[in-house]
Amino acid sequence: MKKNLAAIFFVLTGVLMASVDIQARTTLKDAFKKDFLVGAALNQAEFTDQNTNAVMLIKAQFNAISPENVLKWESIQPRRFGFNFGPADRYVAFGQKNGMFIVGHTLVWHNQTPDWVFQDDKGNRTVERKRYLVDRETLLQRMRYHIFKIVGRYKDKIGGWDVVNEALDDDGTLRQSKWEKIIGDDYILKAYQFAHEADPKAQLYYNDYSLENPAKRAGAIALIKKLQAAGIPIAGVGLQGHYKMDWPTPAALNETIKAFSKLGVKVMITELDMDILPPATHSQAAEVSMNVALRAELNPYTNGLPASVEQAEAQRYADLFKVFVANSNSITRVTFWGVTDADSWLNNWPVKGRMAYPLLFDRNCRPKPAFNAVIQDARPGK
Ligand code: GLA
């Protein structure tokens, strides 16, 4: 009998402790409410309320959202006069209903933009066959039309836009994209002018990866100075934050945030995730077109993450958040690229079909040690 009572007592205390733990657990948005917004990129199943577990998590944890795909050119204007506003409308409505800061991503990019945009009316495709490409004026008109249509539709609802995404190469020079080749260097300036005209109150951002590396950072600084000199009210720079366990160092991150902040613009971490899988390439670049064949040694954690790796990831996240919190005067938002490990693009990039573990919540929507590490870091001195 005594034994039974003791067992019941232990079970009850366990249940009680667990519920205290859950209740006492601060959420991300509360933990950092004095510092910056905490956001996540959402997929359709999330912003249409279908993935109910993830939706609960999103509502509890985040106060900013980004659209993973639905505002990209190929999704929203797949054909020349054919717009597909439905999913983007649902995304914006989700943010409004839940009182979240709504990010627009992205207006002008070299990826996920349909071929027709760059083709003349005969439908000839390649940049190499230059004479068949659309001319500068037509492409500028298409860009203006697209920006006015999209930014205009969500005026006063979308708070800030990644106007141009990834315009720079790793050495800091302008990427030779079709935008650049056909219009010329001033395509960037024009994109910002159009966006500003379309919604003068929206914040305008420049977004890119690897800005923690000195050469590319210098290119971005020069670009922002140029935009400022031309009178563009650029509000912020997005460091995408597709990070690895050994890159960037906290010192490089700190230096990068300070360098942009000195220009009078805010800094955002816009696509944060942690690639803990074995490197498939030598590159740090988050160029989405990379594709490496799957080999078993590139996919070591198909049965879950060993505790030691989970702890290392937690420590790494804590180290990064220390830098974010120390720079909270310059940082307005930290957004994760996905909600749970199941959502992440890193399950399919740069190798298709791996099990990746880059976010703070596991495949069952449970907080990982990295979540606790990040939250605990918010505490000291607060
Ligand atoms: C880039 C883009 C994002 C997304 C990620 C990975 O960083 O800015 O929209 O495509 O790659 O999916």
mmCIF file of N, CA and C in Angstrom, residues 124-201:
data_model
loop_
_atom_site.group_PDB
_atom_site.id
_atom_site.type_symbol
_atom_site.label_atom_id
_atom_site.label_comp_id
_atom_site.label_asym_id
_atom_site.label_seq_id
_atom_site.Cartn_x
_atom_site.Cartn_y
_atom_site.Cartn_z
ATOM 1 N N ASN A 124 11.534 34.159 -77.018
ATOM 2 C CA ASN A 124 12.900 33.624 -77.033
ATOM 3 C C ASN A 124 13.508 33.821 -75.655
ATOM 4 N N ARG A 125 14.356 32.818 -75.261
ATOM 5 C CA ARG A 125 14.633 32.758 -73.844
ATOM 6 C C ARG A 125 15.977 33.273 -73.337
ATOM 7 N N THR A 126 17.088 32.923 -73.936
ATOM 8 C CA THR A 126 18.314 32.996 -73.150
ATOM 9 C C THR A 126 18.988 34.356 -73.196
ATOM 10 N N VAL A 127 19.674 34.647 -72.115
ATOM 11 C CA VAL A 127 20.449 35.872 -72.034
ATOM 12 C C VAL A 127 21.544 35.850 -73.092
ATOM 13 N N GLU A 128 22.070 34.650 -73.326
ATOM 14 C CA GLU A 128 23.172 34.526 -74.268
ATOM 15 C C GLU A 128 22.744 34.995 -75.663
ATOM 16 N N ARG A 129 21.486 34.661 -76.050
ATOM 17 C CA ARG A 129 21.021 35.122 -77.357
ATOM 18 C C ARG A 129 20.447 36.520 -77.176
ATOM 19 N N LYS A 130 21.341 37.434 -76.923
ATOM 20 C CA LYS A 130 20.972 38.758 -76.446
ATOM 21 C C LYS A 130 19.898 39.443 -77.288
ATOM 22 N N ARG A 131 20.032 39.298 -78.604
ATOM 23 C CA ARG A 131 19.142 40.100 -79.444
ATOM 24 C C ARG A 131 17.661 39.742 -79.270
ATOM 25 N N TYR A 132 17.401 38.555 -78.679
ATOM 26 C CA TYR A 132 16.002 38.171 -78.512
ATOM 27 C C TYR A 132 15.453 38.535 -77.134
ATOM 28 N N LEU A 133 16.313 39.014 -76.279
ATOM 29 C CA LEU A 133 15.816 39.362 -74.958
ATOM 30 C C LEU A 133 14.991 40.629 -75.027
ATOM 31 N N VAL A 134 14.160 40.764 -74.044
ATOM 32 C CA VAL A 134 13.369 41.967 -73.928
ATOM 33 C C VAL A 134 14.319 43.168 -73.774
ATOM 34 N N ASP A 135 13.883 44.333 -74.181
ATOM 35 C CA ASP A 135 14.786 45.488 -74.050
ATOM 36 C C ASP A 135 14.637 46.148 -72.679
ATOM 37 N N ARG A 136 15.560 47.039 -72.374
ATOM 38 C CA ARG A 136 15.616 47.695 -71.067
ATOM 39 C C ARG A 136 14.272 48.337 -70.708
ATOM 40 N N GLU A 137 13.721 49.107 -71.624
ATOM 41 C CA GLU A 137 12.499 49.842 -71.299
ATOM 42 C C GLU A 137 11.343 48.908 -70.971
ATOM 43 N N THR A 138 11.219 47.841 -71.775
ATOM 44 C CA THR A 138 10.114 46.895 -71.523
ATOM 45 C C THR A 138 10.298 46.208 -70.167
ATOM 46 N N LEU A 139 11.522 45.812 -69.874
ATOM 47 C CA LEU A 139 11.745 45.127 -68.594
ATOM 48 C C LEU A 139 11.482 46.074 -67.422
ATOM 49 N N LEU A 140 11.889 47.327 -67.576
ATOM 50 C CA LEU A 140 11.600 48.303 -66.515
ATOM 51 C C LEU A 140 10.092 48.479 -66.338
ATOM 52 N N GLN A 141 9.389 48.506 -67.448
ATOM 53 C CA GLN A 141 7.917 48.620 -67.353
ATOM 54 C C GLN A 141 7.309 47.418 -66.646
ATOM 55 N N ARG A 142 7.825 46.231 -66.975
ATOM 56 C CA ARG A 142 7.295 45.019 -66.325
ATOM 57 C C ARG A 142 7.582 45.049 -64.821
ATOM 58 N N MET A 143 8.780 45.511 -64.500
ATOM 59 C CA MET A 143 9.153 45.578 -63.089
ATOM 60 C C MET A 143 8.242 46.567 -62.351
ATOM 61 N N ARG A 144 8.019 47.729 -62.981
ATOM 62 C CA ARG A 144 7.193 48.766 -62.363
ATOM 63 C C ARG A 144 5.761 48.255 -62.168
ATOM 64 N N TYR A 145 5.243 47.617 -63.212
ATOM 65 C CA TYR A 145 3.877 47.098 -63.166
ATOM 66 C C TYR A 145 3.741 46.079 -62.032
ATOM 67 N N HIS A 146 4.681 45.152 -61.968
ATOM 68 C CA HIS A 146 4.668 44.105 -60.930
ATOM 69 C C HIS A 146 4.709 44.743 -59.536
ATOM 70 N N ILE A 147 5.633 45.647 -59.352
ATOM 71 C CA ILE A 147 5.808 46.254 -58.022
ATOM 72 C C ILE A 147 4.558 47.058 -57.626
ATOM 73 N N PHE A 148 4.047 47.847 -58.553
ATOM 74 C CA PHE A 148 2.846 48.626 -58.224
ATOM 75 C C PHE A 148 1.657 47.720 -57.900
ATOM 76 N N LYS A 149 1.503 46.667 -58.681
ATOM 77 C CA LYS A 149 0.389 45.737 -58.454
ATOM 78 C C LYS A 149 0.462 45.099 -57.063
ATOM 79 N N ILE A 150 1.660 44.598 -56.735
ATOM 80 C CA ILE A 150 1.797 43.808 -55.501
ATOM 81 C C ILE A 150 1.883 44.726 -54.279
ATOM 82 N N VAL A 151 2.784 45.681 -54.331
ATOM 83 C CA VAL A 151 2.954 46.568 -53.169
ATOM 84 C C VAL A 151 1.665 47.363 -52.958
ATOM 85 N N GLY A 152 1.055 47.809 -54.078
ATOM 86 C CA GLY A 152 -0.195 48.567 -53.980
ATOM 87 C C GLY A 152 -1.310 47.757 -53.332
ATOM 88 N N ARG A 153 -1.410 46.497 -53.699
ATOM 89 C CA ARG A 153 -2.490 45.651 -53.165
ATOM 90 C C ARG A 153 -2.400 45.501 -51.634
ATOM 91 N N TYR A 154 -1.165 45.428 -51.132
ATOM 92 C CA TYR A 154 -0.992 45.180 -49.690
ATOM 93 C C TYR A 154 -0.534 46.427 -48.934
ATOM 94 N N LYS A 155 -0.773 47.566 -49.537
ATOM 95 C CA LYS A 155 -0.447 48.849 -48.915
ATOM 96 C C LYS A 155 -1.094 48.940 -47.535
ATOM 97 N N ASP A 156 -0.351 49.457 -46.578
ATOM 98 C CA ASP A 156 -0.831 49.595 -45.191
ATOM 99 C C ASP A 156 -1.045 48.253 -44.485
ATOM 100 N N LYS A 157 -0.741 47.153 -45.147
ATOM 101 C CA LYS A 157 -0.890 45.845 -44.489
ATOM 102 C C LYS A 157 0.491 45.201 -44.329
ATOM 103 N N ILE A 158 1.246 45.176 -45.434
ATOM 104 C CA ILE A 158 2.622 44.665 -45.360
ATOM 105 C C ILE A 158 3.500 45.829 -44.884
ATOM 106 N N GLY A 159 4.187 45.602 -43.770
ATOM 107 C CA GLY A 159 4.923 46.703 -43.137
ATOM 108 C C GLY A 159 6.275 46.993 -43.775
ATOM 109 N N GLY A 160 6.885 45.987 -44.382
ATOM 110 C CA GLY A 160 8.215 46.195 -44.947
ATOM 111 C C GLY A 160 8.486 45.195 -46.046
ATOM 112 N N TRP A 161 9.257 45.622 -47.044
ATOM 113 C CA TRP A 161 9.514 44.790 -48.224
ATOM 114 C C TRP A 161 10.998 44.502 -48.419
ATOM 115 N N ASP A 162 11.315 43.244 -48.690
ATOM 116 C CA ASP A 162 12.634 42.913 -49.252
ATOM 117 C C ASP A 162 12.518 43.283 -50.725
ATOM 118 N N VAL A 163 12.904 44.483 -51.061
ATOM 119 C CA VAL A 163 12.667 44.975 -52.427
ATOM 120 C C VAL A 163 13.561 44.218 -53.395
ATOM 121 N N VAL A 164 14.852 44.242 -53.143
ATOM 122 C CA VAL A 164 15.791 43.500 -53.991
ATOM 123 C C VAL A 164 16.455 42.438 -53.114
ATOM 124 N N ASN A 165 16.514 41.234 -53.635
ATOM 125 C CA ASN A 165 17.099 40.107 -52.907
ATOM 126 C C ASN A 165 18.354 39.648 -53.640
ATOM 127 N N GLU A 166 19.467 39.544 -52.911
ATOM 128 C CA GLU A 166 20.683 38.890 -53.429
ATOM 129 C C GLU A 166 21.227 39.492 -54.719
ATOM 130 N N ALA A 167 21.438 40.792 -54.727
ATOM 131 C CA ALA A 167 21.966 41.453 -55.936
ATOM 132 C C ALA A 167 23.484 41.351 -56.041
ATOM 133 N N LEU A 168 24.133 40.803 -55.004
ATOM 134 C CA LEU A 168 25.603 40.829 -54.985
ATOM 135 C C LEU A 168 26.209 39.441 -55.118
ATOM 136 N N ASP A 169 27.387 39.399 -55.730
ATOM 137 C CA ASP A 169 28.186 38.183 -55.755
ATOM 138 C C ASP A 169 29.050 38.125 -54.492
ATOM 139 N N ASP A 170 29.684 36.973 -54.285
ATOM 140 C CA ASP A 170 30.476 36.812 -53.061
ATOM 141 C C ASP A 170 31.623 37.808 -52.950
ATOM 142 N N ASP A 171 32.125 38.307 -54.081
ATOM 143 C CA ASP A 171 33.234 39.271 -54.012
ATOM 144 C C ASP A 171 32.728 40.715 -53.847
ATOM 145 N N GLY A 172 31.436 40.873 -53.712
ATOM 146 C CA GLY A 172 30.890 42.209 -53.448
ATOM 147 C C GLY A 172 30.520 42.986 -54.698
ATOM 148 N N THR A 173 30.809 42.427 -55.872
ATOM 149 C CA THR A 173 30.398 43.115 -57.107
ATOM 150 C C THR A 173 28.951 42.734 -57.420
ATOM 151 N N LEU A 174 28.371 43.503 -58.345
ATOM 152 C CA LEU A 174 26.980 43.223 -58.686
ATOM 153 C C LEU A 174 26.866 41.893 -59.418
ATOM 154 N N ARG A 175 25.913 41.083 -58.987
ATOM 155 C CA ARG A 175 25.641 39.806 -59.647
ATOM 156 C C ARG A 175 25.174 40.062 -61.085
ATOM 157 N N GLN A 176 25.715 39.272 -62.003
ATOM 158 C CA GLN A 176 25.329 39.451 -63.408
ATOM 159 C C GLN A 176 24.008 38.726 -63.676
ATOM 160 N N SER A 177 22.968 39.186 -63.042
ATOM 161 C CA SER A 177 21.652 38.561 -63.240
ATOM 162 C C SER A 177 21.042 39.105 -64.523
ATOM 163 N N LYS A 178 19.936 38.526 -64.935
ATOM 164 C CA LYS A 178 19.255 39.054 -66.116
ATOM 165 C C LYS A 178 18.792 40.482 -65.873
ATOM 166 N N TRP A 179 18.415 40.777 -64.666
ATOM 167 C CA TRP A 179 18.013 42.158 -64.339
ATOM 168 C C TRP A 179 19.150 43.119 -64.661
ATOM 169 N N GLU A 180 20.340 42.722 -64.212
ATOM 170 C CA GLU A 180 21.498 43.594 -64.371
ATOM 171 C C GLU A 180 21.916 43.666 -65.832
ATOM 172 N N LYS A 181 21.902 42.508 -66.485
ATOM 173 C CA LYS A 181 22.378 42.479 -67.878
ATOM 174 C C LYS A 181 21.452 43.256 -68.793
ATOM 175 N N ILE A 182 20.164 43.174 -68.570
ATOM 176 C CA ILE A 182 19.232 43.810 -69.498
ATOM 177 C C ILE A 182 18.997 45.282 -69.153
ATOM 178 N N ILE A 183 18.803 45.564 -67.873
ATOM 179 C CA ILE A 183 18.506 46.969 -67.513
ATOM 180 C C ILE A 183 19.783 47.750 -67.262
ATOM 181 N N GLY A 184 20.746 47.104 -66.619
ATOM 182 C CA GLY A 184 21.961 47.814 -66.208
ATOM 183 C C GLY A 184 21.962 47.989 -64.697
ATOM 184 N N ASP A 185 23.048 48.563 -64.156
ATOM 185 C CA ASP A 185 23.217 48.647 -62.701
ATOM 186 C C ASP A 185 22.066 49.368 -62.004
ATOM 187 N N ASP A 186 21.421 50.289 -62.736
ATOM 188 C CA ASP A 186 20.393 51.093 -62.050
ATOM 189 C C ASP A 186 19.067 50.347 -61.864
ATOM 190 N N TYR A 187 19.023 49.055 -62.194
ATOM 191 C CA TYR A 187 17.760 48.327 -61.936
ATOM 192 C C TYR A 187 17.436 48.331 -60.443
ATOM 193 N N ILE A 188 18.494 48.364 -59.640
ATOM 194 C CA ILE A 188 18.280 48.309 -58.188
ATOM 195 C C ILE A 188 17.612 49.605 -57.716
ATOM 196 N N LEU A 189 18.196 50.712 -58.117
ATOM 197 C CA LEU A 189 17.641 52.011 -57.752
ATOM 198 C C LEU A 189 16.181 52.116 -58.193
ATOM 199 N N LYS A 190 15.913 51.700 -59.418
ATOM 200 C CA LYS A 190 14.544 51.788 -59.957
ATOM 201 C C LYS A 190 13.584 50.953 -59.113
ATOM 202 N N ALA A 191 14.002 49.774 -58.737
ATOM 203 C CA ALA A 191 13.117 48.911 -57.944
ATOM 204 C C ALA A 191 12.717 49.614 -56.646
ATOM 205 N N TYR A 192 13.697 50.250 -55.995
ATOM 206 C CA TYR A 192 13.386 50.952 -54.737
ATOM 207 C C TYR A 192 12.497 52.166 -54.980
ATOM 208 N N GLN A 193 12.759 52.873 -56.083
ATOM 209 C CA GLN A 193 11.909 54.038 -56.390
ATOM 210 C C GLN A 193 10.461 53.601 -56.610
ATOM 211 N N PHE A 194 10.281 52.550 -57.387
ATOM 212 C CA PHE A 194 8.913 52.070 -57.657
ATOM 213 C C PHE A 194 8.226 51.640 -56.346
ATOM 214 N N ALA A 195 8.954 50.897 -55.541
ATOM 215 C CA ALA A 195 8.348 50.390 -54.301
ATOM 216 C C ALA A 195 7.962 51.560 -53.387
ATOM 217 N N HIS A 196 8.806 52.560 -53.336
ATOM 218 C CA HIS A 196 8.522 53.701 -52.471
ATOM 219 C C HIS A 196 7.304 54.485 -52.974
ATOM 220 N N GLU A 197 7.240 54.629 -54.300
ATOM 221 C CA GLU A 197 6.067 55.310 -54.867
ATOM 222 C C GLU A 197 4.791 54.520 -54.599
ATOM 223 N N ALA A 198 4.897 53.204 -54.714
ATOM 224 C CA ALA A 198 3.701 52.365 -54.569
ATOM 225 C C ALA A 198 3.160 52.377 -53.143
ATOM 226 N N ASP A 199 4.032 52.459 -52.157
ATOM 227 C CA ASP A 199 3.586 52.568 -50.762
ATOM 228 C C ASP A 199 4.619 53.367 -49.974
ATOM 229 N N PRO A 200 4.435 54.684 -49.906
ATOM 230 C CA PRO A 200 5.443 55.537 -49.277
ATOM 231 C C PRO A 200 5.690 55.221 -47.802
ATOM 232 N N LYS A 201 4.720 54.548 -47.163
ATOM 233 C CA LYS A 201 4.912 54.263 -45.729
ATOM 234 C C LYS A 201 5.612 52.932 -45.468
#
